[in-house]
Amino acid sequence: EVQLVESGGGLVQPGGSLRLSCGVSGLIFSRFWMTWVRQAPGKGLEWVANIKYDGSEENYVDSVKGRFTISRDNAKNSLYLQMNNLGVEDTAVYYCAMTTMVTLDKWGQGTQVTVSS
Amino acid sequence: IVMTQSPDSLTVSLGERATINCKSSNSLLYNSNNKNYLAWYQQKPGQPPKLLIYWASTRESGVPDRFSGSGSETDFTLTISSLQAEDVALYYCLQYFGTIKTFGQGTKLEIE
């Protein structure tokens, strides 16, 4: 069974940093694109960033470009999201998701990030 | 690419048809393979999204056949042919044509 488990969320002050992790099991992690998607309280889904299976390509939504960095460690079956200079607008549940066939078809349960003073 | 769903919310009686629309600011049809890069997701409270439809009309394995997708280029529709109680959820379209993917704003489906 494929499992994605996010961790690293929490409460952080504006301007602070946080690093999210996503551990993947049940398939060959290094073969698949990985993505972070977030959902602010009571709001819709927002695609944040993705990374190619070998880490050679990264893409970001404009609102996080220059502040967030997506990365992966295929030896550890893990995906990361380094988030710097956080603002209240970054408060959300952050999901990691993967594309095993066509598009995002496997999802974790999410981790809550709250940016507040 | 901007994705706009309509309506924002929808109330339908059990057993009736529900229709959700999704409009893209750019064509999602890739001419080289004649596929529309559009997916539909269902999200229930406290859960991650679940993939229902991809390539605009292909049902994900295990998804009931009352769910169907249609449309091409910029206009797409998700139809639930006979609404069941367990279909109460938020529904999102997603375009995966562009390098940056984008979701619609979501449609809340409720039972009358």
Coordinates of C-alpha atoms in Angstrom, one line a residue:
Chain A
E1 CA 0.0 0.0 0.0
V2 CA 1.3 3.4 -0.9
Q3 CA 1.7 5.8 2.0
L4 CA 2.6 9.5 2.1
V5 CA 3.2 11.0 5.6
E6 CA 3.9 14.6 6.1
S7 CA 5.6 16.1 9.2
G8 CA 7.2 19.3 10.3
G9 CA 4.2 21.6 10.5
G10 CA 3.6 23.9 13.5
L11 CA 3.3 27.4 14.7
V12 CA 5.8 29.9 13.5
Q13 CA 6.1 33.7 13.8
P14 CA 5.9 35.9 10.7
G15 CA 9.2 36.1 9.0
G16 CA 10.2 32.7 10.4
S17 CA 11.1 29.5 8.7
L18 CA 9.9 25.9 8.7
R19 CA 10.9 22.7 6.9
L20 CA 8.2 20.2 6.0
S21 CA 9.0 16.6 5.2
C22 CA 7.0 13.9 3.4
G23 CA 8.0 10.2 3.8
V24 CA 6.8 7.9 1.1
S25 CA 6.6 4.1 1.2
G26 CA 5.0 1.3 -0.9
L27 CA 6.5 2.2 -4.3
I28 CA 9.8 3.2 -5.9
F29 CA 9.9 6.9 -4.9
S30 CA 12.7 7.8 -7.3
R31 CA 10.5 7.2 -10.3
F32 CA 7.8 9.8 -9.7
W33 CA 7.3 13.6 -9.7
M34 CA 6.4 15.0 -6.3
T35 CA 4.2 18.0 -5.5
W36 CA 3.2 20.2 -2.6
V37 CA -0.3 21.5 -2.5
R38 CA -1.7 23.7 0.3
Q39 CA -5.2 24.7 1.5
A40 CA -5.7 27.8 3.7
P41 CA -8.5 27.6 6.3
G42 CA -11.9 27.4 4.6
K43 CA -10.3 28.0 1.2
G44 CA -9.6 26.0 -1.9
L45 CA -6.6 24.0 -3.0
E46 CA -3.5 25.8 -4.2
W47 CA -0.7 24.0 -6.1
V48 CA 2.6 25.2 -4.6
A49 CA 5.6 23.4 -6.2
N50 CA 6.7 20.3 -7.8
I51 CA 10.0 18.4 -8.4
K52 CA 11.0 16.0 -11.1
Y53 CA 11.8 12.4 -10.1
D54 CA 15.6 12.9 -10.3
G55 CA 15.5 16.4 -8.7
S56 CA 16.7 18.1 -11.9
E57 CA 13.6 20.3 -12.3
E58 CA 11.6 22.4 -9.8
N59 CA 8.6 24.6 -10.4
Y60 CA 6.9 27.1 -8.1
V61 CA 3.8 29.2 -8.0
D62 CA 4.6 32.9 -8.1
S63 CA 3.5 33.5 -4.5
V64 CA 6.2 31.4 -3.0
K65 CA 9.0 31.8 -5.6
G66 CA 12.2 32.9 -3.9
R67 CA 10.9 32.0 -0.4
F68 CA 10.2 28.2 -0.7
T69 CA 12.5 25.5 -1.9
I70 CA 11.3 22.0 -2.8
S71 CA 13.8 19.2 -2.6
R72 CA 14.0 15.4 -2.4
D73 CA 16.3 12.7 -1.1
N74 CA 15.6 9.5 -3.2
A75 CA 17.9 7.5 -0.9
K76 CA 15.6 8.3 2.0
N77 CA 12.3 8.2 0.0
S78 CA 11.6 11.7 1.2
L79 CA 10.3 15.0 -0.1
Y80 CA 11.0 18.4 1.6
L81 CA 9.7 21.9 1.5
Q82 CA 11.9 24.6 3.0
M83 CA 9.8 27.6 3.8
N84 CA 11.5 30.9 4.6
N85 CA 10.2 34.4 5.3
L86 CA 6.8 33.1 6.2
G87 CA 3.7 35.3 6.2
V88 CA 0.2 34.9 7.6
E89 CA -0.9 34.2 4.1
D90 CA 1.1 30.9 4.2
T91 CA -1.1 29.5 7.0
A92 CA -2.6 26.3 5.5
V93 CA -2.7 22.6 5.6
Y94 CA 0.2 21.4 3.4
Y95 CA -0.3 18.2 1.4
C96 CA 2.4 16.2 -0.4
A97 CA 1.1 14.4 -3.5
M98 CA 2.6 12.3 -6.2
T99 CA 1.9 11.5 -9.8
T100 CA 2.2 7.8 -10.4
M101 CA 0.2 7.6 -13.6
V102 CA -1.2 10.8 -15.1
T103 CA -1.6 13.5 -12.5
L104 CA -1.7 13.8 -8.7
D105 CA -3.2 10.5 -7.6
K106 CA -1.6 9.7 -4.2
W107 CA -1.9 12.2 -1.3
G108 CA -0.8 12.4 2.3
Q109 CA -3.1 13.5 5.1
G110 CA -1.5 16.9 5.4
T111 CA 0.4 18.9 8.0
Q112 CA -0.8 22.2 9.5
V113 CA 1.3 25.3 9.2
T114 CA 0.2 28.3 11.2
V115 CA 2.0 31.7 10.9
S116 CA 1.0 34.0 13.7
S117 CA 2.6 36.3 16.2
Chain B
I1 CA -3.7 29.4 -16.7
V2 CA -6.8 30.4 -14.7
M3 CA -9.5 27.9 -13.9
T4 CA -13.0 29.1 -13.0
Q5 CA -15.6 26.7 -11.7
S6 CA -19.4 27.3 -11.6
P7 CA -21.4 27.3 -9.6
D8 CA -19.6 28.0 -6.3
S9 CA -22.2 25.8 -4.5
L10 CA -24.9 23.4 -5.6
T11 CA -27.8 21.8 -3.9
V12 CA -29.3 18.7 -5.5
S13 CA -31.9 16.1 -4.3
L14 CA -30.9 12.5 -3.8
G15 CA -31.1 10.5 -7.0
E16 CA -31.0 13.7 -9.1
R17 CA -28.2 14.8 -11.5
A18 CA -25.5 17.2 -10.4
T19 CA -23.4 19.2 -12.9
I20 CA -20.3 21.2 -12.2
N21 CA -18.6 23.3 -14.8
C22 CA -14.9 24.3 -15.2
K23 CA -13.6 26.9 -17.6
S24 CA -10.0 27.4 -18.5
S25 CA -8.4 30.6 -19.6
N26 CA -6.3 28.6 -22.1
S27 CA -7.0 25.5 -24.2
L28 CA -6.0 22.3 -22.3
L29 CA -6.0 20.2 -25.4
Y30 CA -2.5 19.0 -26.4
N31 CA -2.7 18.5 -30.2
S32 CA 0.1 15.9 -30.4
N33 CA -1.9 13.3 -28.4
N34 CA -5.4 14.8 -28.6
K35 CA -5.7 14.7 -24.8
N36 CA -7.2 17.3 -22.5
Y37 CA -5.0 17.9 -19.4
L38 CA -7.9 18.3 -17.0
A39 CA -8.7 16.4 -13.8
W40 CA -11.5 16.4 -11.2
Y41 CA -11.1 15.8 -7.5
Q42 CA -13.5 15.2 -4.6
Q43 CA -12.6 16.4 -1.1
K44 CA -14.5 15.5 2.0
P45 CA -14.1 17.4 5.3
G46 CA -10.8 16.5 7.0
Q47 CA -9.6 14.4 4.1
P48 CA -7.1 15.0 1.3
P49 CA -8.5 15.3 -2.2
K50 CA -9.3 12.1 -4.1
L51 CA -8.8 11.9 -7.9
L52 CA -12.0 11.1 -9.7
I53 CA -11.3 11.8 -13.4
Y54 CA -8.3 12.5 -15.5
W55 CA -7.8 13.3 -19.3
A56 CA -11.1 15.1 -18.8
S57 CA -13.2 12.0 -19.1
T58 CA -11.2 8.9 -17.9
R59 CA -12.5 7.6 -14.6
E60 CA -9.9 6.7 -12.0
S61 CA -9.9 3.0 -10.9
G62 CA -12.6 2.4 -8.2
V63 CA -14.6 5.5 -8.9
P64 CA -18.3 4.8 -9.3
D65 CA -19.7 5.1 -12.8
R66 CA -22.2 7.7 -11.8
F67 CA -19.3 10.1 -12.0
S68 CA -18.4 11.2 -15.6
G69 CA -16.4 14.0 -17.2
S70 CA -16.8 15.7 -20.5
G71 CA -15.6 18.7 -22.5
S72 CA -12.6 19.8 -24.4
E73 CA -10.2 22.7 -24.9
T74 CA -11.5 25.3 -22.4
D75 CA -14.9 24.0 -21.2
F76 CA -15.4 21.0 -19.0
T77 CA -18.1 19.4 -17.0
L78 CA -18.3 16.9 -14.1
T79 CA -21.6 15.1 -13.9
I80 CA -22.9 12.9 -11.1
S81 CA -25.8 11.1 -12.7
S82 CA -27.7 10.1 -9.6
L83 CA -26.6 11.8 -6.4
Q84 CA -25.9 9.7 -3.4
A85 CA -25.5 10.9 0.2
E86 CA -21.8 10.1 0.2
D87 CA -21.2 12.5 -2.7
V88 CA -21.6 15.5 -0.5
A89 CA -18.2 17.1 -0.8
L90 CA -16.1 19.8 -2.4
Y91 CA -15.2 19.3 -6.0
Y92 CA -12.2 20.8 -7.8
C93 CA -10.9 20.8 -11.3
L94 CA -7.2 20.9 -12.0
Q95 CA -5.3 21.7 -15.1
Y96 CA -2.0 19.9 -15.6
F97 CA -1.3 21.3 -19.0
G98 CA 1.0 24.1 -17.9
T99 CA 4.3 23.9 -16.1
I100 CA 2.5 25.5 -13.2
K101 CA -0.7 23.6 -12.4
T102 CA -3.8 25.3 -11.1
F103 CA -7.0 24.3 -9.4
G104 CA -10.4 25.8 -9.8
Q105 CA -11.8 27.6 -6.7
G106 CA -14.0 24.6 -5.8
T107 CA -17.7 23.8 -5.9
K108 CA -19.6 22.8 -2.7
L109 CA -22.1 20.1 -3.4
E110 CA -24.9 19.6 -0.8
I111 CA -28.1 17.6 -0.6
E112 CA -31.5 19.2 -0.7

